[in-house]
PDB file of C-alpha atoms in Angstrom:
ATOM      1  CA  MET A1022      -0.135  -0.039   0.153  1.00 41.00           C
ATOM      2  CA  LYS A1023       1.480   3.218  -0.859  1.00 38.00           C
ATOM      3  CA  LYS A1024       2.156   5.434   2.302  1.00 38.00           C
ATOM      4  CA  SER A1025       0.741   8.501   1.471  1.00 38.00           C
ATOM      5  CA  PHE A1026      -0.789  10.212  -1.210  1.00 34.00           C
ATOM      6  CA  ALA A1027       1.351  11.980  -3.568  1.00 32.00           C
ATOM      7  CA  VAL A1028       0.442  15.766  -3.208  1.00 31.00           C
ATOM      8  CA  ALA A1029       1.004  18.091  -6.436  1.00 31.00           C
ATOM      9  CA  PHE A1030       2.132  21.768  -5.496  1.00 27.00           C
ATOM     10  CA  VAL A1031       1.460  24.492  -7.997  1.00 30.00           C
ATOM     11  CA  SER A1032       3.570  27.578  -7.858  1.00 31.00           C
ATOM     12  CA  ILE A1033       1.653  30.975  -7.577  1.00 28.00           C
ATOM     13  CA  ALA A1034       0.161  31.585 -11.133  1.00 33.00           C
ATOM     14  CA  LEU A1035       1.861  34.879 -11.577  1.00 27.00           C
ATOM     15  CA  THR A1036       5.250  33.789 -11.182  1.00 33.00           C
ATOM     16  CA  LEU A1037       4.773  30.785 -13.941  1.00 37.00           C
ATOM     17  CA  PRO A1038       5.573  30.842 -17.208  1.00 37.00           C
ATOM     18  CA  MET A1039       2.952  30.622 -19.981  1.00 33.00           C
ATOM     19  CA  ALA A1040       4.537  27.363 -21.230  1.00 37.00           C
ATOM     20  CA  SER A1041       3.994  25.621 -17.850  1.00 39.00           C
ATOM     21  CA  PHE A1042       0.157  25.845 -18.054  1.00 37.00           C
ATOM     22  CA  ALA A1043       0.319  23.914 -21.449  1.00 39.00           C
ATOM     23  CA  GLN A1044       1.999  21.008 -19.671  1.00 41.00           C
ATOM     24  CA  PHE A1045      -1.297  20.560 -17.522  1.00 40.00           C
ATOM     25  CA  GLY A1046      -2.644  19.113 -20.388  1.00 41.00           C
ATOM     26  CA  ASN A1047      -0.199  16.605 -21.174  1.00 42.00           C
ATOM     27  CA  LEU A1048      -0.293  15.730 -17.687  1.00 40.00           C
ATOM     28  CA  LEU A1049      -3.751  14.576 -17.791  1.00 44.00           C
ATOM     29  CA  GLY A1050      -2.901  12.674 -20.867  1.00 41.00           C
ATOM     30  CA  GLY A1051      -4.737  15.346 -23.456  1.00 40.00           C
ATOM     31  CA  SER A1052      -3.966  17.385 -26.379  1.00 38.00           C
ATOM     32  CA  LYS A1053      -3.616  20.912 -26.482  1.00 39.00           C
ATOM     33  CA  SER A1054      -6.940  22.703 -27.500  1.00 39.00           C
ATOM     34  CA  SER A1055      -7.936  26.343 -28.207  1.00 38.00           C
ATOM     35  CA  SER A1056     -10.056  27.383 -25.531  1.00 41.00           C
ATOM     36  CA  GLY A1057      -9.314  30.944 -24.814  1.00 44.00           C
ATOM     37  CA  GLY A1058     -12.860  32.178 -25.219  1.00 39.00           C
ATOM     38  CA  ALA A1059     -13.793  29.685 -22.210  1.00 54.00           C
ATOM     39  CA  ASP A1060     -15.161  30.930 -19.085  1.00 90.00           C
ATOM     40  CA  LEU A1061     -12.251  29.437 -16.704  1.00 93.00           C
ATOM     41  CA  SER A1062     -13.689  31.190 -13.758  1.00 92.00           C
ATOM     42  CA  GLY A1063     -16.664  29.188 -13.975  1.00 93.00           C
ATOM     43  CA  GLN A1064     -15.161  26.125 -14.930  1.00 95.00           C
ATOM     44  CA  GLN A1065     -12.787  26.519 -11.780  1.00 95.00           C
ATOM     45  CA  THR A1066     -15.571  26.678  -9.453  1.00 94.00           C
ATOM     46  CA  GLN A1067     -17.277  23.710 -10.714  1.00 95.00           C
ATOM     47  CA  LEU A1068     -13.666  21.835 -10.246  1.00 96.00           C
ATOM     48  CA  VAL A1069     -13.267  23.443  -6.835  1.00 95.00           C
ATOM     49  CA  ARG A1070     -16.840  22.247  -5.942  1.00 94.00           C
ATOM     50  CA  ASN A1071     -16.377  18.687  -6.830  1.00 96.00           C
ATOM     51  CA  TYR A1072     -12.676  18.413  -5.829  1.00 96.00           C
ATOM     52  CA  ALA A1073     -13.598  19.480  -2.510  1.00 93.00           C
ATOM     53  CA  ALA A1074     -16.618  17.099  -1.974  1.00 93.00           C
ATOM     54  CA  ALA A1075     -14.157  14.195  -3.357  1.00 95.00           C
ATOM     55  CA  GLY A1076     -11.922  14.818  -0.679  1.00 93.00           C
ATOM     56  CA  LYS A1077     -14.168  15.293   2.112  1.00 92.00           C
ATOM     57  CA  ASP A1078     -15.440  11.585   1.272  1.00 94.00           C
ATOM     58  CA  VAL A1079     -11.764  10.303   1.566  1.00 94.00           C
ATOM     59  CA  LEU A1080     -11.739  12.284   4.632  1.00 92.00           C
ATOM     60  CA  THR A1081     -14.725  10.708   5.895  1.00 93.00           C
ATOM     61  CA  ALA A1082     -13.893   7.090   4.560  1.00 94.00           C
ATOM     62  CA  ASN A1083     -10.249   7.804   6.667  1.00 92.00           C
ATOM     63  CA  GLY A1084     -12.236   9.000   9.812  1.00 92.00           C
ATOM     64  CA  HIS A1085     -14.491   5.634   9.764  1.00 94.00           C
ATOM     65  CA  ILE A1086     -11.620   3.091   9.111  1.00 94.00           C
ATOM     66  CA  SER A1087      -9.539   5.115  11.376  1.00 92.00           C
ATOM     67  CA  GLU A1088     -12.251   4.550  13.921  1.00 92.00           C
ATOM     68  CA  ALA A1089     -12.324   0.889  12.851  1.00 94.00           C
ATOM     69  CA  LEU A1090      -8.683   0.239  13.921  1.00 91.00           C
ATOM     70  CA  GLY A1091      -8.678   2.374  16.995  1.00 89.00           C
ATOM     71  CA  ILE A1092      -6.456   5.109  15.498  1.00 88.00           C
ATOM     72  CA  LYS A1093      -6.658   8.548  15.174  1.00 82.00           C
ATOM     73  CA  ALA A1094      -7.775  10.485  12.075  1.00 76.00           C
ATOM     74  CA  GLN A1095      -6.671  13.830  11.185  1.00 71.00           C
ATOM     75  CA  ALA A1096      -9.836  16.615  10.413  1.00 66.00           C
ATOM     76  CA  VAL A1097      -9.810  19.442   8.239  1.00 64.00           C
ATOM     77  CA  ASN A1098     -11.889  22.706   9.386  1.00 57.00           C
ATOM     78  CA  ALA A1099     -11.729  24.591   6.051  1.00 50.00           C
ATOM     79  CA  SER A1100     -13.251  28.162   6.597  1.00 48.00           C
ATOM     80  CA  ALA A1101     -13.774  28.582   3.055  1.00 47.00           C
ATOM     81  CA  THR A1102     -17.195  27.096   1.394  1.00 51.00           C
ATOM     82  CA  SER A1103     -16.670  24.327  -1.005  1.00 63.00           C
ATOM     83  CA  ASP A1104     -17.180  26.443  -4.179  1.00 67.00           C
ATOM     84  CA  SER A1105     -14.094  29.152  -3.327  1.00 75.00           C
ATOM     85  CA  MET A1106     -11.607  27.102  -1.704  1.00 88.00           C
ATOM     86  CA  SER A1107      -8.149  28.303  -2.040  1.00 90.00           C
ATOM     87  CA  ALA A1108      -5.261  26.193  -4.051  1.00 93.00           C
ATOM     88  CA  SER A1109      -3.715  26.271   0.010  1.00 92.00           C
ATOM     89  CA  GLU A1110      -6.595  25.045   1.212  1.00 92.00           C
ATOM     90  CA  LEU A1111      -7.054  22.346  -0.887  1.00 93.00           C
ATOM     91  CA  GLU A1112      -3.287  21.343  -0.685  1.00 92.00           C
ATOM     92  CA  ALA A1113      -4.461  21.124   3.408  1.00 90.00           C
ATOM     93  CA  GLN A1114      -7.175  18.709   2.565  1.00 90.00           C
ATOM     94  CA  ASP A1115      -4.856  17.163   0.288  1.00 93.00           C
ATOM     95  CA  LYS A1116      -2.125  16.975   3.002  1.00 91.00           C
ATOM     96  CA  ALA A1117      -4.675  15.513   5.414  1.00 90.00           C
ATOM     97  CA  ILE A1118      -5.627  12.710   3.275  1.00 91.00           C
ATOM     98  CA  SER A1119      -2.141  11.806   3.076  1.00 89.00           C
ATOM     99  CA  ALA A1120      -1.698  11.902   6.629  1.00 89.00           C
ATOM    100  CA  ASN A1121      -4.648   9.723   7.362  1.00 89.00           C
ATOM    101  CA  ALA A1122      -3.529   7.280   4.570  1.00 86.00           C
ATOM    102  CA  GLU A1123       0.107   7.130   6.059  1.00 87.00           C
ATOM    103  CA  ALA A1124      -1.672   6.087   9.581  1.00 88.00           C
ATOM    104  CA  VAL A1125      -3.894   3.597   8.304  1.00 88.00           C
ATOM    105  CA  SER A1126      -1.060   2.130   6.203  1.00 83.00           C
ATOM    106  CA  SER A1127       0.973   2.001   9.363  1.00 85.00           C
ATOM    107  CA  ALA A1128      -1.532   0.281  11.508  1.00 85.00           C
ATOM    108  CA  LEU A1129      -2.145  -2.729   8.677  1.00 79.00           C
ATOM    109  CA  LYS A1130       1.379  -2.972   8.770  1.00 80.00           C
ATOM    110  CA  SER A1131       1.624  -3.335  12.796  1.00 83.00           C
ATOM    111  CA  GLY A1132      -0.826  -6.250  12.306  1.00 81.00           C
ATOM    112  CA  ALA A1133      -3.967  -3.932  13.173  1.00 85.00           C
ATOM    113  CA  THR A1134      -7.339  -6.005  13.440  1.00 87.00           C
ATOM    114  CA  LEU A1135     -10.838  -5.386  13.843  1.00 91.00           C
ATOM    115  CA  LYS A1136     -12.152  -6.712  17.189  1.00 87.00           C
ATOM    116  CA  ASP A1137     -15.890  -6.906  16.685  1.00 91.00           C
ATOM    117  CA  GLY A1138     -18.925  -6.511  14.219  1.00 92.00           C
ATOM    118  CA  GLU A1139     -19.282  -2.808  14.995  1.00 94.00           C
ATOM    119  CA  SER A1140     -15.668  -2.623  13.634  1.00 94.00           C
ATOM    120  CA  LYS A1141     -16.512  -4.128  10.619  1.00 94.00           C
ATOM    121  CA  LYS A1142     -19.511  -2.322  10.142  1.00 94.00           C
ATOM    122  CA  LYS A1143     -17.475   0.822  10.476  1.00 95.00           C
ATOM    123  CA  TYR A1144     -14.635  -0.348   8.176  1.00 95.00           C
ATOM    124  CA  ALA A1145     -17.503  -0.967   5.613  1.00 95.00           C
ATOM    125  CA  GLN A1146     -18.984   2.201   5.898  1.00 95.00           C
ATOM    126  CA  GLY A1147     -15.029   3.482   5.456  1.00 95.00           C
ATOM    127  CA  LEU A1148     -14.770   1.928   2.158  1.00 94.00           C
ATOM    128  CA  LEU A1149     -18.030   2.956   0.734  1.00 95.00           C
ATOM    129  CA  SER A1150     -16.884   6.378   1.391  1.00 95.00           C
ATOM    130  CA  LEU A1151     -13.576   5.855  -0.115  1.00 95.00           C
ATOM    131  CA  ALA A1152     -15.441   4.300  -3.306  1.00 95.00           C
ATOM    132  CA  LEU A1153     -17.490   7.486  -3.664  1.00 96.00           C
ATOM    133  CA  GLY A1154     -14.196   9.635  -3.312  1.00 95.00           C
ATOM    134  CA  LEU A1155     -12.460   7.779  -5.933  1.00 95.00           C
ATOM    135  CA  LYS A1156     -15.940   7.967  -8.018  1.00 95.00           C
ATOM    136  CA  LYS A1157     -15.903  11.843  -8.305  1.00 96.00           C
ATOM    137  CA  TYR A1158     -12.257  12.131  -8.786  1.00 97.00           C
ATOM    138  CA  VAL A1159     -12.247   9.795 -11.794  1.00 96.00           C
ATOM    139  CA  GLY A1160     -15.318  11.737 -12.732  1.00 96.00           C
ATOM    140  CA  MET A1161     -13.588  15.023 -13.065  1.00 96.00           C
ATOM    141  CA  ARG A1162     -11.041  14.025 -15.280  1.00 96.00           C
ATOM    142  CA  ASN A1163     -12.540  15.481 -18.547  1.00 96.00           C
ATOM    143  CA  ASP A1164     -13.011  18.382 -16.736  1.00 96.00           C
ATOM    144  CA  ALA A1165      -9.863  19.173 -15.412  1.00 96.00           C
ATOM    145  CA  GLN A1166      -8.169  18.236 -18.666  1.00 95.00           C
ATOM    146  CA  ASN A1167     -10.425  20.923 -20.242  1.00 94.00           C
ATOM    147  CA  PHE A1168      -9.450  23.661 -17.674  1.00 95.00           C
ATOM    148  CA  ALA A1169      -5.518  22.622 -18.336  1.00 94.00           C
ATOM    149  CA  ASN A1170      -6.089  22.932 -22.054  1.00 93.00           C
ATOM    150  CA  GLY A1171      -7.668  26.568 -21.453  1.00 93.00           C
ATOM    151  CA  LEU A1172      -4.835  27.744 -19.364  1.00 91.00           C
ATOM    152  CA  SER A1173      -2.324  27.349 -21.987  1.00 86.00           C
ATOM    153  CA  SER A1174      -3.979  30.276 -23.954  1.00 86.00           C
ATOM    154  CA  ALA A1175      -5.596  32.254 -20.701  1.00 87.00           C
ATOM    155  CA  SER A1176      -4.368  35.570 -20.373  1.00 87.00           C
ATOM    156  CA  PRO A1177      -1.382  36.522 -17.620  1.00 89.00           C
ATOM    157  CA  LEU A1178      -3.914  38.712 -16.021  1.00 89.00           C
ATOM    158  CA  GLN A1179      -6.315  35.819 -15.581  1.00 88.00           C
ATOM    159  CA  LEU A1180      -3.759  33.578 -13.837  1.00 90.00           C
ATOM    160  CA  PRO A1181      -3.549  34.919 -10.442  1.00 91.00           C
ATOM    161  CA  GLY A1182      -7.330  34.075 -10.167  1.00 92.00           C
ATOM    162  CA  LEU A1183      -7.104  30.467 -11.490  1.00 94.00           C
ATOM    163  CA  GLN A1184      -4.468  28.950  -8.978  1.00 94.00           C
ATOM    164  CA  SER A1185      -7.046  26.702  -7.289  1.00 95.00           C
ATOM    165  CA  GLY A1186      -7.988  25.338 -10.988  1.00 96.00           C
ATOM    166  CA  ALA A1187      -4.802  24.822 -11.727  1.00 96.00           C
ATOM    167  CA  TYR A1188      -3.835  22.905  -8.547  1.00 97.00           C
ATOM    168  CA  ILE A1189      -6.506  20.518  -9.468  1.00 97.00           C
ATOM    169  CA  ALA A1190      -5.685  19.944 -12.794  1.00 96.00           C
ATOM    170  CA  LYS A1191      -1.929  19.208 -11.810  1.00 95.00           C
ATOM    171  CA  SER A1192      -3.020  17.064  -8.410  1.00 96.00           C
ATOM    172  CA  LEU A1193      -5.714  15.113 -10.187  1.00 96.00           C
ATOM    173  CA  PRO A1194      -3.862  12.237 -11.735  1.00 95.00           C
ATOM    174  CA  SER A1195      -1.608  11.460  -8.990  1.00 92.00           C
ATOM    175  CA  ASN A1196      -4.769  11.373  -6.789  1.00 92.00           C
ATOM    176  CA  VAL A1197      -6.581   8.940  -8.868  1.00 94.00           C
ATOM    177  CA  SER A1198      -3.592   6.620  -8.907  1.00 92.00           C
ATOM    178  CA  ASN A1199      -2.827   6.634  -5.572  1.00 89.00           C
ATOM    179  CA  LEU A1200      -6.444   6.397  -4.105  1.00 91.00           C
ATOM    180  CA  SER A1201      -7.116   3.490  -6.628  1.00 91.00           C
ATOM    181  CA  GLY A1202      -4.414   1.769  -4.953  1.00 89.00           C
ATOM    182  CA  VAL A1203      -5.426   2.542  -1.355  1.00 90.00           C
ATOM    183  CA  LEU A1204      -8.704   1.452  -2.240  1.00 92.00           C
ATOM    184  CA  LYS A1205      -7.472  -1.937  -3.725  1.00 91.00           C
ATOM    185  CA  ASN A1206      -5.639  -2.757  -0.249  1.00 88.00           C
ATOM    186  CA  ALA A1207      -8.811  -1.330   2.036  1.00 91.00           C
ATOM    187  CA  VAL A1208     -10.656  -3.737  -0.158  1.00 92.00           C
ATOM    188  CA  ASP A1209      -7.790  -6.878   0.269  1.00 91.00           C
ATOM    189  CA  PHE A1210      -7.923  -5.923   4.023  1.00 92.00           C
ATOM    190  CA  ALA A1211     -11.728  -6.258   4.198  1.00 92.00           C
ATOM    191  CA  LYS A1212     -11.876  -9.619   2.706  1.00 91.00           C
ATOM    192  CA  SER A1213      -9.305 -11.085   5.017  1.00 90.00           C
ATOM    193  CA  ASN A1214     -11.171  -9.887   7.686  1.00 90.00           C
ATOM    194  CA  GLY A1215     -14.647 -11.025   7.250  1.00 90.00           C
ATOM    195  CA  VAL A1216     -15.910  -7.382   6.223  1.00 91.00           C
ATOM    196  CA  GLU A1217     -18.735  -7.055   3.691  1.00 89.00           C
ATOM    197  CA  VAL A1218     -17.273  -5.221   0.800  1.00 89.00           C
ATOM    198  CA  PRO A1219     -19.861  -2.412  -0.822  1.00 84.00           C
ATOM    199  CA  ALA A1220     -20.695  -3.315  -4.565  1.00 85.00           C
ATOM    200  CA  ASP A1221     -19.418   0.460  -5.317  1.00 81.00           C
ATOM    201  CA  ALA A1222     -15.992  -0.198  -4.155  1.00 82.00           C
ATOM    202  CA  THR A1223     -15.265  -3.277  -5.822  1.00 80.00           C
ATOM    203  CA  SER A1224     -16.846  -2.190  -8.923  1.00 82.00           C
ATOM    204  CA  LEU A1225     -14.217   0.651  -9.345  1.00 79.00           C
ATOM    205  CA  LEU A1226     -11.409  -2.137  -9.125  1.00 71.00           C
TER     206      LEU A1226
END
């Protein structure tokens, strides 16, 4: 199990050369397209809303799984709404997810067990939330790619206001990859401990 999610950092948009934004499309497996007229601000709002929601599902999952294993999970108390989280707030959410994943990984390697039926039920709830979070991340890939392509032709004056979207575009591919691995290992542990695995979790694998 990978010990933590890979959290991609994005520099302040104003200091980045325009060419760097063109690379985001390649990171997401897409090709460059001319989208200078696109509503990047509106796209960013939707991306932030969906990314924050996916992250909250994963944090909820980590909370359930941690409780089932008897360890403490790290929480995030963001003051911003899910529509307007800044790049630094999104990064803080990702860091909490990473810390929780590492704690769970360490517990499993140390021989953690599910002591009773209540623990197994809580773990199953965690699996379901984890699967829902991953599903939301996967569902964002096309929107993130379109946003990344748009950044390559955005005006330099727009860039300072698009940092949240740029952070998501760069972070999403590794999040999807790493969370898929986390879910697989979590499902394997569930099966070996007599936990009923939610259909949504197995379908994503």
